[in-house]
Structure formats: C-alpha cells, structure tokens
Coordinates of C-alpha atoms in Angstrom, one line a residue:
Chain A
X1 CA 23.4 36.9 23.1
X2 CA 20.5 36.0 21.1
X3 CA 18.1 33.2 22.6
X4 CA 18.4 31.9 19.4
X5 CA 22.5 31.3 19.6
X6 CA 21.5 29.7 23.1
X7 CA 19.3 27.6 21.5
X8 CA 22.5 26.3 18.8
X9 CA 23.7 23.8 21.3
X10 CA 21.0 22.4 22.7
X11 CA 18.2 22.1 20.1
X12 CA 19.7 18.4 18.7
X13 CA 19.1 17.8 22.7
X14 CA 15.2 18.6 22.4
X15 CA 14.1 17.7 18.6
X16 CA 16.2 13.9 20.6
X17 CA 13.4 14.9 23.2
X18 CA 10.5 15.3 20.8
X19 CA 11.3 12.2 19.5
X20 CA 12.0 10.4 22.3
X21 CA 7.9 10.5 22.9
X22 CA 6.6 9.7 19.6
X23 CA 7.5 8.9 15.3
X24 CA 7.1 12.1 14.7
X25 CA 7.6 14.5 11.0
X26 CA 9.6 18.2 10.8
X27 CA 6.6 20.3 10.9
X28 CA 5.0 18.4 13.4
X29 CA 8.3 18.9 15.7
X30 CA 7.8 22.4 14.8
X31 CA 4.5 22.2 16.5
X32 CA 5.6 20.6 19.5
X33 CA 8.6 23.0 19.9
X34 CA 6.3 26.5 19.5
X35 CA 4.2 24.5 22.0
X36 CA 6.3 24.6 24.6
X37 CA 7.3 28.9 24.0
X38 CA 10.4 27.6 21.7
X39 CA 9.8 31.1 19.1
X40 CA 13.5 31.6 18.4
X41 CA 13.9 28.9 16.1
X42 CA 12.9 29.1 12.1
X43 CA 11.2 26.6 10.7
X44 CA 14.0 24.7 8.7
X45 CA 16.9 25.1 11.2
X46 CA 15.1 21.8 12.5
X47 CA 16.7 19.8 9.2
X48 CA 20.5 20.5 9.2
X49 CA 20.0 19.1 12.8
X50 CA 18.7 16.1 11.8
X51 CA 20.5 15.0 9.2
X52 CA 23.4 15.7 11.6
X53 CA 21.4 13.0 14.5
X54 CA 20.9 11.0 11.5
X55 CA 24.0 10.8 10.0
X56 CA 25.1 10.6 14.1
X57 CA 22.9 6.7 14.1
X58 CA 20.8 8.9 16.5
X59 CA 17.8 9.0 14.7
X60 CA 16.5 6.9 11.9
X61 CA 13.8 7.9 9.3
X62 CA 10.7 6.2 6.8
X63 CA 9.1 8.4 4.1
X64 CA 5.0 7.4 4.1
X65 CA 2.1 8.8 2.2
X66 CA 0.2 11.2 4.2
X67 CA -3.8 10.3 3.8
X68 CA -4.3 14.4 2.7
X69 CA -0.5 16.4 3.0
X70 CA 2.2 16.0 1.5
X71 CA 4.9 12.7 1.7
X72 CA 6.2 13.1 4.9
X73 CA 9.6 11.6 7.0
X74 CA 9.1 10.2 10.0
X75 CA 11.4 9.6 12.2
X76 CA 12.5 7.0 15.2
X77 CA 15.5 7.3 17.9
X78 CA 17.6 4.5 17.5
X79 CA 19.1 2.6 20.5
X80 CA 22.4 5.1 20.3
X81 CA 19.7 7.9 20.3
X82 CA 18.0 6.8 23.7
X83 CA 21.5 6.8 25.4
X84 CA 22.3 10.3 23.7
X85 CA 18.6 11.3 24.8
X86 CA 19.4 9.9 28.7
X87 CA 23.2 11.5 28.5
X88 CA 21.7 15.5 27.2
X89 CA 19.0 15.2 30.1
X90 CA 20.9 14.7 32.7
X91 CA 24.2 17.1 31.1
X92 CA 21.1 19.5 31.1
X93 CA 19.7 19.1 34.4
X94 CA 23.6 19.4 35.7
X95 CA 23.9 23.1 33.8
X96 CA 20.9 23.8 34.4
X97 CA 20.7 23.9 38.0
X98 CA 24.3 25.3 38.1
X99 CA 23.1 28.1 35.9
X100 CA 20.3 28.9 38.2
X101 CA 21.7 28.8 41.7
X102 CA 24.6 31.3 39.8
X103 CA 22.0 33.3 38.5
X104 CA 19.9 33.4 41.1
X105 CA 22.8 34.4 43.6
X106 CA 23.4 37.0 41.9
X107 CA 20.2 38.7 42.7
Chain B
X1 CA -2.0 22.0 -2.6
X2 CA 0.2 24.0 -5.2
X3 CA 3.6 25.3 -3.8
X4 CA 3.6 28.8 -4.3
X5 CA 6.1 30.5 -6.9
X6 CA 8.6 31.5 -4.3
X7 CA 8.8 28.4 -2.7
X8 CA 8.8 26.2 -5.9
X9 CA 11.9 28.4 -6.5
X10 CA 13.7 27.6 -3.5
X11 CA 13.1 23.9 -3.8
X12 CA 14.6 24.0 -7.5
X13 CA 17.9 25.9 -6.2
X14 CA 18.8 23.7 -3.0
X15 CA 18.9 21.2 -5.8
X16 CA 21.0 22.1 -8.2
X17 CA 23.2 24.0 -5.4
X18 CA 23.7 20.7 -3.4
X19 CA 24.0 19.6 -7.1
X20 CA 26.7 21.5 -8.2
X21 CA 28.2 21.0 -4.4
X22 CA 28.4 17.6 -5.0
X23 CA 26.1 15.6 -2.6
X24 CA 24.5 12.3 -3.4
X25 CA 21.9 12.0 -5.4
X26 CA 19.4 10.2 -3.0
X27 CA 19.8 12.4 -0.7
X28 CA 19.1 15.4 -2.5
X29 CA 15.5 14.2 -3.8
X30 CA 15.3 13.5 0.2
X31 CA 16.0 16.6 1.5
X32 CA 13.9 18.5 -1.1
X33 CA 11.2 16.2 -0.6
X34 CA 11.0 16.4 3.7
X35 CA 11.1 20.4 2.0
X36 CA 8.4 20.4 0.5
X37 CA 6.8 18.8 2.7
X38 CA 7.2 21.0 5.2
X39 CA 6.3 24.4 3.1
X40 CA 3.3 22.5 1.5
X41 CA 2.2 22.0 5.5
X42 CA 3.3 25.9 6.1
X43 CA 1.4 27.2 3.5
X44 CA -1.7 26.0 4.0
X45 CA -1.1 27.4 6.9
X46 CA -0.4 31.1 6.0
X47 CA 3.7 30.9 6.7
X48 CA 6.0 31.8 3.7
X49 CA 9.0 30.8 3.1
X50 CA 10.9 33.5 5.1
X51 CA 9.3 31.4 7.9
X52 CA 11.0 28.1 7.2
X53 CA 14.2 29.7 5.7
X54 CA 15.2 32.2 8.8
X55 CA 15.0 35.3 6.1
X56 CA 18.5 33.8 3.8
X57 CA 17.9 31.0 1.4
X58 CA 21.1 31.3 0.7
X59 CA 23.0 31.2 4.8
X60 CA 20.3 28.4 5.0
X61 CA 21.1 26.3 1.7
X62 CA 25.1 26.8 3.2
X63 CA 23.7 25.3 6.7
X64 CA 21.7 22.1 5.0
X65 CA 24.6 22.0 3.1
X66 CA 27.3 21.6 5.2
X67 CA 25.7 18.7 7.4
X68 CA 25.6 16.6 4.3
X69 CA 28.9 14.0 3.4
X70 CA 30.0 15.6 0.0
X71 CA 29.7 12.5 -2.3
X72 CA 33.8 11.9 -3.4
X73 CA 33.6 8.7 -4.6
X74 CA 30.7 9.4 -6.6
X75 CA 32.1 12.7 -8.1
X76 CA 35.5 10.7 -9.2
X77 CA 32.8 7.8 -10.5
X78 CA 31.9 10.3 -13.1
X79 CA 35.4 11.4 -13.9
X80 CA 36.4 8.7 -16.4
X81 CA 33.2 9.4 -19.1
X82 CA 33.7 12.9 -18.4
X83 CA 37.5 12.9 -19.7
X84 CA 36.2 10.4 -22.5
X85 CA 33.8 12.8 -23.7
X86 CA 35.8 16.1 -23.5
X87 CA 38.2 14.3 -25.4
X88 CA 35.7 13.0 -28.0
X89 CA 34.3 17.0 -27.9
X90 CA 37.8 18.7 -28.8
X91 CA 38.7 15.1 -31.5
X92 CA 35.9 14.4 -33.3
X93 CA 35.5 17.5 -35.6
X94 CA 38.9 18.5 -36.7
X95 CA 39.1 14.3 -37.2
X96 CA 35.6 14.9 -39.1
X97 CA 37.4 17.8 -41.0
X98 CA 40.8 16.5 -41.9
X99 CA 42.7 18.8 -39.9
X100 CA 43.6 16.5 -36.7
X101 CA 47.0 17.1 -35.7
X102 CA 48.6 16.3 -32.0
X103 CA 51.0 19.2 -31.0
X104 CA 52.4 19.5 -27.7
X105 CA 51.1 23.0 -27.0
X106 CA 47.5 21.3 -28.2
X107 CA 47.9 18.7 -26.0
X108 CA 48.4 20.3 -22.3
X109 CA 46.4 23.2 -23.1
X110 CA 43.0 22.1 -24.1
X111 CA 42.3 19.7 -20.9
X112 CA 43.2 22.4 -18.7
X113 CA 40.6 25.1 -20.8
X114 CA 38.5 22.3 -20.8
X115 CA 38.9 21.8 -16.8
X116 CA 38.6 25.8 -16.2
X117 CA 35.6 25.7 -18.4
X118 CA 33.9 23.2 -16.6
X119 CA 34.8 24.1 -13.4
X120 CA 33.6 27.5 -14.4
X121 CA 30.5 26.4 -15.0
X122 CA 29.8 24.6 -12.0
X123 CA 30.8 27.7 -9.7
X124 CA 28.2 29.6 -11.8
X125 CA 25.5 27.3 -11.7
X126 CA 26.4 27.0 -7.5
X127 CA 26.5 30.9 -7.3
X128 CA 23.2 31.3 -9.7
X129 CA 21.2 28.6 -7.2
X130 CA 21.3 30.6 -3.7
X131 CA 21.9 34.5 -5.1
X132 CA 18.9 35.7 -6.4
X133 CA 20.0 37.3 -9.5
X134 CA 18.1 38.2 -12.6
X135 CA 17.6 36.2 -15.8
X136 CA 19.3 38.4 -17.4
X137 CA 22.6 38.9 -15.6
X138 CA 22.9 35.0 -15.5
X139 CA 22.2 34.5 -19.0
X140 CA 25.4 37.2 -19.1
X141 CA 27.5 35.7 -17.0
X142 CA 27.2 32.2 -19.1
X143 CA 27.7 33.6 -22.1
X144 CA 30.5 35.2 -20.5
X145 CA 32.3 31.8 -19.7
X146 CA 31.5 30.6 -23.2
X147 CA 33.1 33.2 -25.1
X148 CA 35.8 33.6 -23.3
X149 CA 36.2 29.6 -23.3
X150 CA 35.7 29.6 -27.0
X151 CA 38.1 32.7 -27.0
X152 CA 40.9 30.6 -25.5
X153 CA 40.8 27.4 -27.3
X154 CA 40.8 29.7 -30.8
X155 CA 43.8 31.6 -29.3
X156 CA 45.6 28.4 -29.0
X157 CA 44.7 26.8 -32.5
X158 CA 46.1 30.2 -34.0
X159 CA 48.9 30.0 -32.0
X160 CA 49.3 26.2 -32.6
X161 CA 49.2 26.6 -36.6
X162 CA 51.9 29.4 -36.9
X163 CA 54.1 28.9 -34.0
X164 CA 53.8 24.3 -33.2
X165 CA 55.0 22.1 -35.5
X166 CA 53.0 18.9 -35.0
X167 CA 54.3 15.6 -33.5
X168 CA 51.6 13.4 -35.2
X169 CA 49.2 13.5 -38.0
X170 CA 47.4 11.0 -38.3
X171 CA 46.5 9.8 -42.3
X172 CA 42.4 10.4 -43.6
X173 CA 41.5 6.9 -42.5
X174 CA 42.8 6.9 -39.2
X175 CA 41.0 9.9 -38.3
X176 CA 38.2 8.6 -39.5
X177 CA 38.4 5.9 -37.3
X178 CA 39.2 8.4 -34.2
X179 CA 35.6 9.9 -35.5
X180 CA 33.6 7.1 -35.4
X181 CA 35.0 6.5 -31.7
X182 CA 34.0 9.9 -30.9
X183 CA 30.9 8.8 -32.1
X184 CA 30.4 6.2 -30.2
X185 CA 31.7 8.2 -27.1
X186 CA 28.8 10.7 -27.4
X187 CA 26.4 7.7 -27.6
X188 CA 28.1 6.1 -24.9
X189 CA 27.6 9.3 -23.0
X190 CA 24.0 9.8 -23.9
X191 CA 23.1 6.1 -22.3
X192 CA 24.9 6.7 -19.6
X193 CA 23.6 10.0 -18.5
X194 CA 20.4 9.3 -20.2
X195 CA 19.9 12.9 -21.6
X196 CA 20.3 13.6 -25.8
X197 CA 22.5 16.5 -24.6
X198 CA 25.4 15.0 -25.6
X199 CA 24.6 14.0 -29.1
X200 CA 22.5 17.1 -29.8
X201 CA 25.8 19.4 -29.0
X202 CA 28.1 17.4 -31.1
X203 CA 25.7 17.5 -33.8
X204 CA 25.7 21.2 -34.3
X205 CA 29.2 21.1 -34.0
X206 CA 30.1 17.9 -36.0
X207 CA 27.3 17.5 -38.8
X208 CA 27.6 20.7 -41.2
X209 CA 31.8 19.7 -41.1
X210 CA 30.4 16.2 -41.7
X211 CA 28.0 17.3 -44.6
X212 CA 30.7 20.2 -46.1
X213 CA 33.5 17.3 -46.7
X214 CA 31.4 15.8 -49.5
X215 CA 30.3 18.9 -51.2
X216 CA 32.1 21.7 -53.2
X217 CA 32.1 24.6 -51.1
X218 CA 34.6 27.2 -50.4
X219 CA 36.3 28.1 -46.8
X220 CA 34.6 31.3 -46.3
X221 CA 31.1 29.6 -46.8
X222 CA 32.3 26.8 -44.4
X223 CA 33.6 29.5 -41.9
X224 CA 29.9 30.7 -41.6
X225 CA 27.8 27.3 -41.6
X226 CA 30.2 26.8 -38.4
X227 CA 29.7 29.8 -37.1
X228 CA 26.0 29.6 -37.8
X229 CA 25.5 26.2 -35.8
X230 CA 28.3 27.1 -32.9
X231 CA 26.0 29.9 -32.1
X232 CA 22.6 27.5 -32.9
X233 CA 24.0 24.6 -30.8
X234 CA 24.2 27.2 -27.7
X235 CA 21.3 28.9 -28.0
X236 CA 20.0 24.8 -27.9
X237 CA 21.9 24.4 -24.6
X238 CA 20.8 27.4 -23.1
X239 CA 16.9 26.5 -24.5
X240 CA 17.6 23.1 -22.9
X241 CA 18.4 24.1 -19.4
X242 CA 15.6 26.6 -18.7
X243 CA 13.0 23.7 -20.4
X244 CA 15.1 21.7 -17.2
X245 CA 14.3 23.9 -14.7
X246 CA 11.2 24.4 -16.1
X247 CA 10.4 20.6 -15.1
X248 CA 11.5 21.2 -12.3
X249 CA 9.5 23.9 -11.3
X250 CA 6.7 22.8 -13.3
X251 CA 4.4 26.0 -12.0
X252 CA 7.1 28.2 -12.2
X253 CA 5.0 30.8 -15.2

C-alpha cells in the first residue's frame, strides 16, 4: 500500500487540524502539509476533501480579495468541525498507539 | 499573473465537465475560482498543472465531481422550457411552410430523436471536457451527431409522407397561429437563457421558408436554399461554441 493511499483516510483529519489553528486557504494548507513532511499528496487532492468537509458542515468558507495575489477562499471550522477534530485526534491516538505497539513488537 | 495555457484550458474544461454533469452553477463558479487561485499561486512558484491534478486531469475532474451534489431540482426546472423549445423547433418551420401535419409516427419519434440528440450532445461535451481530443476529432464527433440526428429526422419525415396518414392537418390560419406561438417561444427562450442562440438558429431554419412563401419559387430551388441555410446555421452554431470557448479562455490563443 502506497503512503498516498494510507493518507487518503486521514487527510480529512489533517485538514481539520490545519484549519483548527487559524483561518486559511487551500494553497496555504498545502504549504503547511509540506512543512510537516506530507509530500505524497498531489496538491489538488485537498479540494475534493474540502468540498466534502463543507458538505458535512465541518468547515465554512468565505471568498476574500487579496491585495497581491488571486481571490482566495478562506476556511474556518464550525463547532461541529471542532468536535469532529477532537474525535479525530482521539481516534488517531488510539490507532497510532495500536499500530506502533504491533509494529515494534515484531522487530 | 496570467495562467499558463494548459491551466486555463483545464479550468474551462472542468467547468464544462461539471456543467454537463448537472452541478449547480454557483458551486461550479466557486470551485473553478478557488482552483484558479491555487494554480496562480502554484505557477508563480514554478510548479505546473500536473502537481495540482496529480497527472490525470480526467481522474481529478471525476474526483471533484463526485464530491459535489448533483442539482436534480435545477435540472428538472430546466425541463419545461427545454421541451417547449424542442416542440417549437419541430413545428414552427413546418407551420410557416404550410405542411404541418400530425401523425402518430411523428408524435412518437420526434420527441425520442430530439431527446436522444440532446443527450448525445451533452455526453459528447462531457467527454470532450475530460479527454484530450484533437479539435479535428471533436468537430468530427459533433458533426456525426448532427448528421445522424438530421438523417433520422429525414427518414421519419420520408416514412411519414409515404406510409402514414396524418390524423390532423391544421388549416392555414391555424398554422400561422402555431408559427407565431413558436416565434414567441423562441424569444422567451432567448430571454430566459440570456443568449441569442434560440433566436439565431430558428431564424436560419425558418426565415428562408417564410420569405419563400411570398415568392414564386419552384420546389428544387427552395430545397437548395433550405439546405444552404441549414448548413449555414450549423456552421454558425459551431462558431458560436468556439467563441464561447474563447470567452472562457481569454488568453487561449
């Protein structure tokens, strides 16, 4: 299984985590993801996820003119989104602990 | 910041793909604008379209489309006007010529052929948006659909003349009323769709007939004039599509 396939299931949560920090737009999210070492996602793949998050009511967005660059769509978490983020964190903690325990035991 | 030609084409194709997939206009505009912004940011940092789409625009468009809700209600709202226009296209010309008649064959086959033709066009445009076909191939496909539709309609008309008895032939006065209603529908259609296309095409199809009813012209000349304006109208329609496409890609040479 490639890392981009593994990432598919948790990209939603990662984006929630990034938007949780502060209001941000797509290109900035990609830069943040790269900063944290996610190089396996194609840049565009965040937009279908953002569409889904918005449809599920976890994020809301607003178009803003930027002084220099193009028009940008800024995202913030809704209260449901904050809740979902907390649940994601918990699920991820459990999952990563279990996987780590399993993988390390095998060494 | 001007986007590269590839990226502009991608945005225009994405819009077309989503439109022919029945997505909401406002949502299409939003995602297109968002991606345009992203591409501008990406290109100003030396990246290209592939880093955004992951190398397959087709797969990417499908992916975006699958996360957008299909606007069935919006599609249903379009239907009555669409059907009215279709009926007007079929009847107005004949009503002007004075050979309008209603037979069972026409009543059944015209709506089916009309709907199938429109369906084929929508499907073709959708495919064209996501596949990288040459202009020549695109043009050939559209021409084929047009020819098949016209061929089928002609076959029906032919069969109708020889094998079917019309159950109703309106009087000349009633035909003029029908023609007038048809023209009104075209005008309403133009206002409603905010394009001239529903007036220009019928104008090409019907105006020659209208003029010729007041002149003494033999039938073969009439037929040639009809064929000429029909081909002319088709070319005009193609030119219109090209211009629309250029408008969406202002920098696309």
